[in-house]
Every structure is written in C-alpha cells, then in structure tokens.
Amino acid sequence: MKLGLIAPGDVAAQGLAKEIDVDENFIAQLRAIAGDNGVLSGAAVSDRGAGFSRSGTRAQYLVRPRSTDEVSAVLKLAHAARQPVVTHGGRTGLVHGADSKADELILSLERMNAIEEIDPVQRIAVVQAGVVLQQLQEAVETHDLIFPLDLGARGSATIGGNVATNAGGNRVIRYGMTRAMVLGLEAVLADGTVVSSLNRMIKNNAAYDLKQIFIGSEGTLGVVTRVVLRLFERPRSQSVAFVAVDSFAALTTFLKHIDRALGGGLSAFEVMWRDFYLLVTTPPAKGTPPLAQAHPYYVLVESQGADAEHDALRFEEAMAQALEQRLIADATIAQSDRERHALWALRDDVGQVGQFGAPFVFDVSLPIAAMETYIDGVRAQLLARWPDCRCWVFGHLGDGNLHLVIRAGDAGGTARTAVEGIVYTPLQPVGGSVSAEHGIGLEKKPYLELSRNAQEIALMRSLKRLLDPLDILNPGKVV
Ligand code: ZN
C-alpha cells in the first residue's frame, strides 16, 4: 500500500477512509522505529530540495533513521507494504536522482553522521553515510592525512551520496573516483537485509567484490549506511600554474609532458575553453585575467608533493621546458596561497553562467583524441539552430571529462530535448559516455543506451530485479 496523499477531508468524500487507516498505521510504525522527530511531513519535507531545485520533492513523508538497524527496520516495513523509497544524502546531485513522487517515502541518512573511527596506521576512516564530505576532510587532516575526494558541494554532499553516485571531482587524475577510495561498505537491501562488507584492506580477492554493486547505483540497489574509506598522507607542497595553449594538439602533448615531468605529482589538469575563460575573467565576474584573453585554451595545473622547495623548482623547470618546446604559449605560477586560491577561484566560478538565465548543464566523457572535433561539432550545430546561443566548455581533461554549459532557445522543454540530442548523439560513435561523473538519475535515463549496449543494460536490469524484486528502491531511476 503506497502512502495516500489525500487530505483527511477529501478522504471521506472519496470513500477512501480505509486507505488512510493503513497509511496512519504505516506512519505510526515508522515513528515507532525512528522516534517521534524521526518522521517529518508537510512543509518540513516539501521545503527541502532534491538536487539544486525544490521542484523535485513531491514526497509528503520523510524518515530519518539513526542506525543501520533502524534503516533495516524501515526497509522491512516498506518492503512488506510495497512502499517506494527515495534515499537522500546531501541533495547536491545534478541529474534529478533524488527527486521524489507524491506517493514515495524519503529516507534521509542525515542523522547517521558519525565518524566512527580514524586509523592513521591502517590509513582508513570508518564513517556513517550521513557524514558531510568537508567534515570528514577536516577531521582527517588533524591526523596529518587527507581524504582526497573533493568537489564544489563539499559543504553539503555526504559520503553516502558520494558513494551512491561514485562522485568524481577535481583530483581524479591523481586519486581516482570515489570507487577508488572505498575499501568496504555496509548496505541495507530492499527487504531490510543488512549486508555488512566492511573490508579494511587494500587487497581482498575473496570472491566477488560486492561493494562495487552499490557504488554508483544511485540508491536503486540498496541503501549504503556505513563506509570504510582509504586515506592518504597529507602532501607537504602544492604548486599551481595557469597556462595558455594555442592548439588542441599542443594541449594533449602538454598533458603528457607535465605528467611525465612531475613524476606522479600531477593532481589536477583543469582545462578551460576560451569562452569559459572570458566568462570568469570579465565583469561582472570578480576574477581578473592572469593571462591575455586571446588564446583558445587555458589550463590550471596543480602538483602536490613532499618537499616544498624541491617541488617548486621541479614544477618551474617543467613549465619552462613546455614554454621552450612551444607546448604552451604563456604561463603564470602562483607564488602564495592567496594566488593559488585566486587561480582555483577562476576554475570554480561556474556560477557566472547564471547571468544568462538557467542554462543546461552537461557532464560527458570521451577519448581525448576525439574532443576537439566533438566540441567544434556541437558548437556548429548549436549555432546553426540558435545563432545567439552560448556554450561554455571546461573540465577535467586528463580524465576525459568535459562539462558543457549551454544557453540556447527559451530554456523550455523542446529546446532542452534538442540540445540534449546535439550533445549526446555524437558521443556514441566515439565510445563516449553521457555521464562522466554526475550519474544517470532521471535526467539521462533516456540516453543510457547511447553509452551502454543492450547486453549491459539487460544485466543491469537483472541485478535490479534480483536485489529489489518489488522495485521499491528509487523506482524509475537509472535503468
Ligand atoms: Zn566536474
């Protein structure tokens, strides 16, 4: 029985008194599990967003369990009642993966926010799913270690959400995506079964690696409740440069050069196409241009190491070589924390696109060799249809990941669908992906088959049926 969302007055009129009895009983049982303030309803639920918009939250009830046992009890109850459940972390996703319908129950992990353990010898942290990313980053630093996952939403995004979406971010080139930092996890299945797989070792080949089923599953295969994360020694040095590049061929050669020259120290290689650079270095943006604005490409290069003096020297030498070999046209190297911060602020000032209304945001990946032709093609198609359109391109080039922010048409439904076609269709022939790091959610579901073949999607659906036969976990999302 799904949650009826009919006001009590309407119920009698519609002769549905029996259904509301069941609902009240269901809510009473939720309260019995999670406590009185563990169940929210009305405005306390609808005022919350799902992702960056509020419109995605239609659910009327939200349950906030305090432990894995309570999550298990909630799911057992929901399973018996065939009640669909949408799990919420920090609600910072970008693909409507946390949207809820009126008859769905939100399961928020916000009260499971304890860092249970930090072990500096094993270099692991054991955390509950509701821990905020930045909270963990700061706690770990007091042990002279780092948790290297980093992204703009660090102050709100939770570890559970990072795991459920296999979040990427700015330092993937050095440390990999979230998947690479998860050693073990605990998840609750749709029927309430707790699968505790809290491995603490880097190596463990004892049969199937079950955690991988849940990482990136976007709440459709289970609810992640606790995670064992890998920690790393805190780097002692950081070098940041901003460089201008005059051709795409030089850009890819420069990436190889700098990675080789820094001997494993490269920790970010963030490329900006000229449009994006102009956007973030021209008023009303607060940023000022560190280099002339006439070049087609700009790169923020970051290196992390162990010896400030020695590393800075090596970094400068690598840049000088690149200039000599004409791989780069110009460069500036930050000389202080303030300058490093100012250069990163340019890359992070994506919010400037807001001055042009609500744009469409894309997150694709494709082989580096195919990028130049791909972007030129997308731009040409957009301009042919909307001569006054805007298209800003930037991204984590070393990971094959580009972000496109496009303002075209009236921002309504037909323009959106047409732009999606222009962006997604050319990815298939080059083996690209409609989602590099944001996930599928609802937004990219119609395009999944451009990046996954029929056999892959069939296996995904088999897994879904096996783990969630009644389809109560984030139904309608991903596959
Ligand atoms: Zn990104």
mmCIF file of N, CA, C and O in Angstrom, residues 27 64 113 153 200 422:
data_model
loop_
_atom_site.group_PDB
_atom_site.id
_atom_site.type_symbol
_atom_site.label_atom_id
_atom_site.label_comp_id
_atom_site.label_asym_id
_atom_site.label_seq_id
_atom_site.Cartn_x
_atom_site.Cartn_y
_atom_site.Cartn_z
ATOM 1 N N ILE A 27 2.695 5.129 9.125
ATOM 2 C CA ILE A 27 3.453 6.243 9.707
ATOM 3 C C ILE A 27 3.702 5.991 11.202
ATOM 4 O O ILE A 27 4.797 6.257 11.709
ATOM 5 N N ARG A 64 13.979 9.566 9.215
ATOM 6 C CA ARG A 64 15.395 9.816 9.475
ATOM 7 C C ARG A 64 15.933 8.801 10.475
ATOM 8 O O ARG A 64 16.036 9.104 11.674
ATOM 9 N N ASN A 113 25.431 10.500 11.122
ATOM 10 C CA ASN A 113 26.505 11.410 10.710
ATOM 11 C C ASN A 113 27.747 11.309 11.598
ATOM 12 O O ASN A 113 28.437 12.297 11.816
ATOM 13 N N ALA A 153 30.564 20.908 -3.967
ATOM 14 C CA ALA A 153 29.475 20.765 -2.996
ATOM 15 C C ALA A 153 29.957 20.151 -1.680
ATOM 16 O O ALA A 153 29.144 19.647 -0.898
ATOM 17 N N ARG A 200 38.767 -3.772 5.361
ATOM 18 C CA ARG A 200 39.706 -2.699 5.701
ATOM 19 C C ARG A 200 41.016 -2.792 4.925
ATOM 20 O O ARG A 200 41.917 -1.984 5.139
ATOM 21 N N ILE A 422 21.891 17.078 -29.544
ATOM 22 C CA ILE A 422 23.125 17.586 -30.153
ATOM 23 C C ILE A 422 24.347 17.195 -29.319
ATOM 24 O O ILE A 422 25.398 16.848 -29.847
#
